[in-house]
mmCIF file of C-alpha atoms and ligand atoms in Angstrom:
data_model
loop_
_atom_site.group_PDB
_atom_site.id
_atom_site.type_symbol
_atom_site.label_atom_id
_atom_site.label_comp_id
_atom_site.label_asym_id
_atom_site.label_seq_id
_atom_site.Cartn_x
_atom_site.Cartn_y
_atom_site.Cartn_z
ATOM 1 C CA MET A 1 132.134 90.718 88.557
ATOM 2 C CA ALA A 2 132.801 93.098 91.397
ATOM 3 C CA TYR A 3 130.572 96.230 91.803
ATOM 4 C CA GLU A 4 131.051 99.289 93.872
ATOM 5 C CA THR A 5 127.894 101.239 93.565
ATOM 6 C CA ILE A 6 125.362 98.424 93.383
ATOM 7 C CA LEU A 7 124.648 95.129 95.301
ATOM 8 C CA VAL A 8 123.750 92.059 93.490
ATOM 9 C CA ASP A 9 122.292 88.982 95.285
ATOM 10 C CA ILE A 10 121.113 85.764 93.643
ATOM 11 C CA ALA A 11 118.754 83.398 95.534
ATOM 12 C CA ASP A 12 116.409 80.629 94.226
ATOM 13 C CA GLY A 13 116.482 81.950 90.604
ATOM 14 C CA ILE A 14 115.955 85.619 91.539
ATOM 15 C CA ALA A 15 118.543 88.293 91.209
ATOM 16 C CA THR A 16 118.142 91.427 93.161
ATOM 17 C CA VAL A 17 120.050 94.539 92.147
ATOM 18 C CA THR A 18 120.130 97.387 94.660
ATOM 19 C CA LEU A 19 121.425 100.744 94.281
ATOM 20 C CA ASN A 20 123.950 101.521 96.960
ATOM 21 C CA ARG A 21 124.796 105.400 97.202
ATOM 22 C CA PRO A 22 122.538 105.930 100.259
ATOM 23 C CA GLU A 23 124.542 109.049 101.228
ATOM 24 C CA VAL A 24 123.381 110.810 97.952
ATOM 25 C CA LEU A 25 119.785 109.106 97.735
ATOM 26 C CA ASN A 26 121.178 106.666 95.266
ATOM 27 C CA ALA A 27 121.994 109.509 92.847
ATOM 28 C CA LEU A 28 122.964 107.744 89.481
ATOM 29 C CA ASN A 29 126.461 108.861 88.471
ATOM 30 C CA GLY A 30 128.504 107.514 85.580
ATOM 31 C CA GLN A 31 129.963 104.551 87.449
ATOM 32 C CA VAL A 32 126.219 103.665 88.479
ATOM 33 C CA PHE A 33 125.110 103.576 84.857
ATOM 34 C CA ASN A 34 128.330 101.469 83.852
ATOM 35 C CA GLU A 35 127.759 99.071 86.422
ATOM 36 C CA LEU A 36 123.971 98.780 85.648
ATOM 37 C CA GLY A 37 124.765 98.096 82.019
ATOM 38 C CA ASP A 38 127.305 95.490 83.113
ATOM 39 C CA VAL A 39 125.050 93.693 85.628
ATOM 40 C CA ALA A 40 122.194 93.672 82.989
ATOM 41 C CA LEU A 41 124.549 91.914 80.555
ATOM 42 C CA GLU A 42 125.660 89.384 83.186
ATOM 43 C CA LEU A 43 122.191 88.583 84.548
ATOM 44 C CA GLY A 44 120.697 88.277 81.074
ATOM 45 C CA ALA A 45 123.429 85.673 80.258
ATOM 46 C CA ASP A 46 123.052 83.800 83.474
ATOM 47 C CA PRO A 47 121.053 80.745 83.121
ATOM 48 C CA SER A 48 120.419 80.385 86.931
ATOM 49 C CA VAL A 49 118.615 83.736 86.877
ATOM 50 C CA GLN A 50 114.991 83.684 85.991
ATOM 51 C CA ALA A 51 113.788 87.044 87.086
ATOM 52 C CA VAL A 52 115.473 90.408 88.077
ATOM 53 C CA ILE A 53 114.609 92.956 90.805
ATOM 54 C CA ILE A 54 115.813 96.305 90.596
ATOM 55 C CA THR A 55 115.370 98.407 93.883
ATOM 56 C CA GLY A 56 117.110 101.083 95.977
ATOM 57 C CA GLY A 57 116.268 99.412 99.307
ATOM 58 C CA ASP A 58 113.685 100.287 101.786
ATOM 59 C CA LYS A 59 114.233 104.303 102.087
ATOM 60 C CA VAL A 60 114.800 105.527 98.429
ATOM 61 C CA PHE A 61 114.800 104.326 95.028
ATOM 62 C CA ALA A 62 116.838 106.892 93.468
ATOM 63 C CA ALA A 63 116.965 110.836 93.405
ATOM 64 C CA GLY A 64 117.845 111.229 89.787
ATOM 65 C CA ALA A 65 120.922 111.490 87.952
ATOM 66 C CA ASP A 66 123.944 112.863 90.044
ATOM 67 C CA ILE A 67 123.445 116.647 89.820
ATOM 68 C CA LYS A 68 126.775 117.498 91.111
ATOM 69 C CA GLN A 69 128.490 115.392 88.416
ATOM 70 C CA MET A 70 126.252 117.186 85.683
ATOM 71 C CA ALA A 71 126.285 120.763 86.878
ATOM 72 C CA ASN A 72 129.389 121.951 84.832
ATOM 73 C CA LEU A 73 129.061 119.746 81.827
ATOM 74 C CA SER A 74 129.374 121.434 78.357
ATOM 75 C CA ALA A 75 126.851 120.267 75.716
ATOM 76 C CA VAL A 76 129.538 118.047 74.181
ATOM 77 C CA ASP A 77 130.137 116.572 77.606
ATOM 78 C CA ALA A 78 126.324 115.955 77.969
ATOM 79 C CA ALA A 79 126.202 114.456 74.404
ATOM 80 C CA ILE A 80 129.109 111.964 75.428
ATOM 81 C CA GLY A 81 128.232 111.551 78.793
ATOM 82 C CA GLY A 82 124.752 110.530 78.245
ATOM 83 C CA ARG A 83 126.137 107.454 76.599
ATOM 84 C CA PRO A 84 126.539 105.322 79.748
ATOM 85 C CA SER A 85 122.922 106.044 80.857
ATOM 86 C CA HIS A 86 121.465 105.133 77.397
ATOM 87 C CA ARG A 87 123.744 101.828 77.252
ATOM 88 C CA ALA A 88 122.517 101.057 80.820
ATOM 89 C CA PHE A 89 118.875 101.647 80.295
ATOM 90 C CA SER A 90 118.727 99.900 76.939
ATOM 91 C CA LEU A 91 120.665 96.832 78.349
ATOM 92 C CA ILE A 92 118.136 96.582 81.326
ATOM 93 C CA GLU A 93 115.146 97.086 79.035
ATOM 94 C CA THR A 94 116.428 94.095 76.865
ATOM 95 C CA ILE A 95 117.289 91.667 79.572
ATOM 96 C CA PRO A 96 115.313 88.647 78.155
ATOM 97 C CA LYS A 97 113.678 88.032 81.465
ATOM 98 C CA PRO A 98 111.148 89.649 83.737
ATOM 99 C CA VAL A 99 112.445 92.819 85.415
ATOM 100 C CA ILE A 100 110.642 94.319 88.285
ATOM 101 C CA ALA A 101 111.318 97.629 89.840
ATOM 102 C CA SER A 102 110.677 97.573 93.452
ATOM 103 C CA ILE A 103 110.117 101.214 94.604
ATOM 104 C CA ALA A 104 110.339 102.841 98.083
ATOM 105 C CA GLY A 105 110.753 106.496 98.764
ATOM 106 C CA PHE A 106 111.792 108.963 95.845
ATOM 107 C CA ALA A 107 111.858 107.841 92.287
ATOM 108 C CA LEU A 108 112.972 110.977 90.608
ATOM 109 C CA GLY A 109 114.389 112.057 87.330
ATOM 110 C CA GLY A 110 116.713 109.372 86.062
ATOM 111 C CA GLY A 111 115.476 107.131 88.906
ATOM 112 C CA CYS A 112 111.828 107.462 87.760
ATOM 113 C CA GLU A 113 113.234 106.873 84.220
ATOM 114 C CA LEU A 114 114.927 103.621 85.598
ATOM 115 C CA THR A 115 111.782 102.285 86.635
ATOM 116 C CA LEU A 116 110.346 102.940 83.062
ATOM 117 C CA VAL A 117 112.676 100.346 81.608
ATOM 118 C CA CYS A 118 111.642 97.703 83.818
ATOM 119 C CA ASP A 119 108.649 95.391 82.918
ATOM 120 C CA VAL A 120 106.593 96.068 85.898
ATOM 121 C CA ARG A 121 106.694 98.566 88.931
ATOM 122 C CA ILE A 122 105.659 97.790 92.508
ATOM 123 C CA ALA A 123 105.617 100.627 94.832
ATOM 124 C CA ALA A 124 105.633 100.983 98.543
ATOM 125 C CA ASP A 125 103.079 103.376 99.890
ATOM 126 C CA SER A 126 106.246 105.475 100.746
ATOM 127 C CA ALA A 127 107.035 105.965 97.056
ATOM 128 C CA GLN A 128 107.144 109.507 95.352
ATOM 129 C CA PHE A 129 107.588 109.770 91.468
ATOM 130 C CA GLY A 130 108.428 112.809 89.737
ATOM 131 C CA LEU A 131 110.317 114.105 86.577
ATOM 132 C CA PRO A 132 111.849 117.277 88.255
ATOM 133 C CA GLU A 133 114.356 118.081 85.469
ATOM 134 C CA ILE A 134 112.424 121.080 84.237
ATOM 135 C CA LYS A 135 113.248 122.693 87.656
ATOM 136 C CA LEU A 136 117.058 122.401 86.732
ATOM 137 C CA GLY A 137 116.580 123.933 83.339
ATOM 138 C CA ILE A 138 116.852 120.523 81.409
ATOM 139 C CA LEU A 139 114.312 117.831 80.548
ATOM 140 C CA PRO A 140 114.256 114.023 81.179
ATOM 141 C CA GLY A 141 117.116 112.922 79.095
ATOM 142 C CA ALA A 142 117.128 109.100 79.960
ATOM 143 C CA GLY A 143 113.942 108.170 77.926
ATOM 144 C CA GLY A 144 111.521 109.789 80.192
ATOM 145 C CA THR A 145 109.878 112.009 77.140
ATOM 146 C CA GLN A 146 109.561 108.803 75.342
ATOM 147 C CA ARG A 147 108.744 106.052 77.698
ATOM 148 C CA LEU A 148 106.447 107.969 80.192
ATOM 149 C CA PRO A 149 103.845 108.932 77.455
ATOM 150 C CA ARG A 150 103.798 105.334 76.057
ATOM 151 C CA LEU A 151 102.931 104.240 79.516
ATOM 152 C CA ILE A 152 100.560 106.698 80.865
ATOM 153 C CA GLY A 153 99.586 108.815 77.866
ATOM 154 C CA ALA A 154 100.954 112.122 76.659
ATOM 155 C CA GLY A 155 98.528 114.393 78.501
ATOM 156 C CA LYS A 156 99.415 113.041 81.995
ATOM 157 C CA ALA A 157 103.115 112.750 80.997
ATOM 158 C CA LYS A 158 103.418 116.338 79.788
ATOM 159 C CA GLU A 159 101.624 117.573 83.288
ATOM 160 C CA LEU A 160 104.437 115.644 85.209
ATOM 161 C CA ILE A 161 107.216 116.872 82.905
ATOM 162 C CA PHE A 162 106.123 120.377 82.643
ATOM 163 C CA SER A 163 105.348 120.912 86.225
ATOM 164 C CA GLY A 164 108.205 118.753 87.718
ATOM 165 C CA ASP A 165 105.805 118.076 90.508
ATOM 166 C CA PHE A 166 105.963 114.702 92.533
ATOM 167 C CA ILE A 167 102.993 112.216 92.759
ATOM 168 C CA ASN A 168 102.537 109.717 95.613
ATOM 169 C CA ALA A 169 102.178 105.912 95.154
ATOM 170 C CA ASP A 170 98.468 105.984 95.022
ATOM 171 C CA GLU A 171 98.286 108.622 92.252
ATOM 172 C CA ALA A 172 101.042 106.620 90.280
ATOM 173 C CA LEU A 173 98.810 103.682 90.488
ATOM 174 C CA ARG A 174 95.839 105.625 89.333
ATOM 175 C CA VAL A 175 97.621 107.016 86.292
ATOM 176 C CA GLY A 176 99.055 103.486 85.457
ATOM 177 C CA LEU A 177 102.725 104.377 86.355
ATOM 178 C CA VAL A 178 102.905 101.434 88.792
ATOM 179 C CA ASN A 179 101.314 98.021 88.807
ATOM 180 C CA LYS A 180 100.691 97.772 92.443
ATOM 181 C CA VAL A 181 100.986 99.574 95.780
ATOM 182 C CA VAL A 182 101.789 97.716 98.985
ATOM 183 C CA PRO A 183 102.526 98.777 102.539
ATOM 184 C CA ALA A 184 106.230 99.771 102.769
ATOM 185 C CA ASP A 185 107.204 96.993 105.261
ATOM 186 C CA GLN A 186 105.901 94.270 102.754
ATOM 187 C CA LEU A 187 107.680 95.796 99.621
ATOM 188 C CA ARG A 188 110.366 93.174 99.512
ATOM 189 C CA GLU A 189 108.094 90.067 100.178
ATOM 190 C CA GLU A 190 105.485 91.292 97.643
ATOM 191 C CA THR A 191 108.260 91.816 95.039
ATOM 192 C CA LEU A 192 109.683 88.559 95.656
ATOM 193 C CA LYS A 193 106.231 87.071 95.412
ATOM 194 C CA MET A 194 105.650 88.501 91.898
ATOM 195 C CA ALA A 195 109.161 87.621 90.922
ATOM 196 C CA LYS A 196 108.701 83.844 91.861
ATOM 197 C CA ARG A 197 105.345 83.836 90.061
ATOM 198 C CA PHE A 198 107.031 84.808 86.816
ATOM 199 C CA ALA A 199 109.942 82.639 87.357
ATOM 200 C CA ALA A 200 107.729 79.611 87.626
ATOM 201 C CA ARG A 201 106.634 80.021 83.946
ATOM 202 C CA GLY A 202 108.515 78.664 81.051
ATOM 203 C CA ALA A 203 111.692 80.820 80.341
ATOM 204 C CA VAL A 204 111.523 80.678 76.489
ATOM 205 C CA ALA A 205 107.848 81.506 76.638
ATOM 206 C CA LEU A 206 108.634 84.480 78.875
ATOM 207 C CA ARG A 207 111.398 85.557 76.805
ATOM 208 C CA LEU A 208 109.308 85.536 73.681
ATOM 209 C CA ALA A 209 106.183 87.145 75.128
ATOM 210 C CA LYS A 210 108.501 89.895 76.329
ATOM 211 C CA SER A 211 110.095 90.242 73.015
ATOM 212 C CA ALA A 212 106.599 90.166 71.269
ATOM 213 C CA ILE A 213 105.244 92.944 73.406
ATOM 214 C CA ASP A 214 108.417 95.301 73.264
ATOM 215 C CA GLU A 215 109.146 94.751 69.670
ATOM 216 C CA GLY A 216 105.492 94.990 68.794
ATOM 217 C CA LEU A 217 105.091 98.547 70.490
ATOM 218 C CA ARG A 218 107.733 99.485 67.771
ATOM 219 C CA MET A 219 105.747 98.288 64.960
ATOM 220 C CA ASP A 220 102.472 99.012 63.193
ATOM 221 C CA LEU A 221 99.740 96.600 64.430
ATOM 222 C CA GLU A 222 99.755 94.376 61.340
ATOM 223 C CA ALA A 223 103.496 93.900 61.615
ATOM 224 C CA GLY A 224 103.162 93.384 65.395
ATOM 225 C CA ILE A 225 100.558 90.692 64.968
ATOM 226 C CA GLN A 226 102.862 88.802 62.377
ATOM 227 C CA TYR A 227 105.865 89.019 64.618
ATOM 228 C CA GLU A 228 103.675 87.665 67.631
ATOM 229 C CA HIS A 229 102.606 84.855 65.256
ATOM 230 C CA LYS A 230 106.127 83.830 64.673
ATOM 231 C CA CYS A 231 107.044 83.844 68.294
ATOM 232 C CA PHE A 232 103.903 81.726 69.167
ATOM 233 C CA SER A 233 104.782 79.304 66.293
ATOM 234 C CA LEU A 234 108.371 78.999 67.541
ATOM 235 C CA LEU A 235 107.067 77.972 71.074
ATOM 236 C CA PHE A 236 105.695 74.699 69.581
ATOM 237 C CA ALA A 237 109.458 73.786 69.230
ATOM 238 C CA THR A 238 109.992 73.728 72.938
ATOM 239 C CA VAL A 239 110.090 70.930 75.605
ATOM 240 C CA ASP A 240 108.061 73.462 77.814
ATOM 241 C CA GLN A 241 105.005 73.795 75.502
ATOM 242 C CA LYS A 242 104.704 69.791 75.079
ATOM 243 C CA GLU A 243 105.033 69.816 79.093
ATOM 244 C CA GLY A 244 102.694 72.665 79.752
ATOM 245 C CA MET A 245 99.912 71.092 77.438
ATOM 246 C CA ARG A 246 100.634 67.556 78.826
ATOM 247 C CA ALA A 247 100.319 68.762 82.380
ATOM 248 C CA PHE A 248 97.082 70.488 81.665
ATOM 249 C CA ILE A 249 95.719 67.291 80.313
ATOM 250 C CA GLU A 250 96.961 65.214 83.020
ATOM 251 C CA LYS A 251 95.515 67.622 85.477
ATOM 252 C CA ARG A 252 98.843 68.381 87.437
ATOM 253 C CA PRO A 253 101.251 71.500 87.685
ATOM 254 C CA PRO A 254 103.785 71.960 84.721
ATOM 255 C CA ASP A 255 107.502 71.200 85.290
ATOM 256 C CA PHE A 256 109.211 73.619 82.999
ATOM 257 C CA LYS A 257 112.767 73.321 82.097
ATOM 258 C CA GLY A 258 113.257 76.597 80.183
ATOM 259 C CA GLN A 259 114.005 74.638 76.947
HETATM 260 C C1 LIG B 1 123.439 114.607 93.701
HETATM 261 C C2 LIG B 1 121.876 114.370 95.463
HETATM 262 C C3 LIG B 1 120.874 114.251 94.671
HETATM 263 C C4 LIG B 1 121.073 114.089 93.096
HETATM 264 C C5 LIG B 1 120.182 114.139 96.376
HETATM 265 N N1 LIG B 1 121.245 114.373 96.454
HETATM 266 N N2 LIG B 1 119.522 114.126 95.187
HETATM 267 N N3 LIG B 1 123.091 114.485 94.910
HETATM 268 N N4 LIG B 1 122.336 114.388 92.670
HETATM 269 N N5 LIG B 1 119.993 113.859 92.085
HETATM 270 C C6 LIG B 1 122.017 114.463 97.852
HETATM 271 C C7 LIG B 1 122.081 115.884 98.433
HETATM 272 O O1 LIG B 1 122.821 116.747 97.769
HETATM 273 C C8 LIG B 1 122.343 115.620 100.036
HETATM 274 O O2 LIG B 1 123.889 115.507 100.035
HETATM 275 C C9 LIG B 1 121.805 114.213 99.987
HETATM 276 O O3 LIG B 1 121.750 113.627 98.672
HETATM 277 C C10 LIG B 1 120.401 114.371 100.682
HETATM 278 O O4 LIG B 1 119.450 115.034 100.013
HETATM 279 P P1 LIG B 1 118.608 116.242 100.780
HETATM 280 O O5 LIG B 1 118.311 117.202 99.619
HETATM 281 O O6 LIG B 1 119.483 116.771 101.703
HETATM 282 O O7 LIG B 1 117.378 115.366 101.039
HETATM 283 P P2 LIG B 1 115.841 115.981 101.351
HETATM 284 O O8 LIG B 1 115.798 117.269 101.872
HETATM 285 O O9 LIG B 1 115.101 114.825 101.901
HETATM 286 O O10 LIG B 1 115.396 116.063 99.908
HETATM 287 C C11 LIG B 1 115.246 114.842 99.090
HETATM 288 C C12 LIG B 1 115.047 115.293 97.532
HETATM 289 C C13 LIG B 1 116.139 116.248 97.064
HETATM 290 C C14 LIG B 1 113.651 116.117 97.394
HETATM 291 C C15 LIG B 1 114.911 114.165 96.751
HETATM 292 O O11 LIG B 1 117.423 115.717 97.335
HETATM 293 C C16 LIG B 1 116.020 116.622 95.580
HETATM 294 O O12 LIG B 1 115.350 117.466 95.067
HETATM 295 N N6 LIG B 1 117.008 115.873 94.882
HETATM 296 C C17 LIG B 1 117.223 116.265 93.562
HETATM 297 C C18 LIG B 1 116.217 115.548 92.710
HETATM 298 C C19 LIG B 1 116.194 115.931 91.301
HETATM 299 O O13 LIG B 1 116.281 116.976 90.746
HETATM 300 N N7 LIG B 1 116.424 114.762 90.301
HETATM 301 C C20 LIG B 1 116.655 114.825 88.937
HETATM 302 C C21 LIG B 1 118.073 115.012 88.453
HETATM 303 S S1 LIG B 1 118.423 115.280 86.833
HETATM 304 P P3 LIG B 1 124.505 116.677 100.866
HETATM 305 O O14 LIG B 1 126.108 116.259 100.698
HETATM 306 O O15 LIG B 1 124.273 117.863 100.253
HETATM 307 O O16 LIG B 1 123.882 116.612 102.227
HETATM 308 C C22 LIG B 1 118.204 113.790 86.114
HETATM 309 C C23 LIG B 1 118.486 113.697 84.736
HETATM 310 C C24 LIG B 1 118.374 112.420 84.075
HETATM 311 O O17 LIG B 1 117.801 112.930 86.648
HETATM 312 C C25 LIG B 1 119.038 112.226 82.824
HETATM 313 C C26 LIG B 1 119.913 111.126 82.817
HETATM 314 C C27 LIG B 1 121.176 111.274 81.731
#
């Protein structure tokens, strides 16, 4: 599919989606959301893709939803106009493969919320995170009030959302917003390294592990444990389970087929 606001590159089983509106610090307009939703569907269904990286390049991740596009919306426009962002974020969150946010520079508002629908976040030491919507008279409307407290706890999430203040990469690491901080010039390499580590595992086991975690977070503990048990048991029907255990016993690396 041809995209105008994002770049898509697939190499060695790793797909990289790069936001590409540098003139407005990768602000997310309706077209970006539509294209992100479409690419999530495409990459999720592409058997040659084993892991996905979402990035804004080496200068900025994204400075949020496009304020110029939002400024004169009516409440009805905002309700209807919100659908592309919800569609995009829900489709990214449910890509049945590992999705890594690779973040340099600003990740603000909807940009920060985009990182929250990824499975893990790697930040360059140049990264800055914030939910400045409160300073615009609104609130984080692409899942930020829901996903951020689930990730870092309600107290810290409220401090960020109520103040609109930015935090740097080290603080983001300290509060658990990102998994790892790396020097800016090593961001691409470190992200690829992590993506390849995930991609080397069995694709069905990865898919079910992601599902067990994400679906489980929406259930009470007992229902989650039962769901986990179904996913676990199902994996004994796969070629990869036989291969993984045989390889261990034969003291050699496994050769997973994704089946
Ligand atoms: C539209 C934006 C933008 C945005 C930056 N630009 N952020 N345009 N929407 N969110 C544009 C600027 O207007 C400017 O274009 C160019 O990008 C460079 O930005 P500057 O402000 O000149 O850069 P700088 O001085 O370095 O400041 C960087 C910044 C600042 C601190 C990131 O741009 C900023 O505060 N941006 C807004 C951040 C924000 O409030 N995000 C939350 C949005 S609400 P021109 O043409 O003027 O030179 C949101 C809701 C999510 O995300 C809900 C989803 C439905």
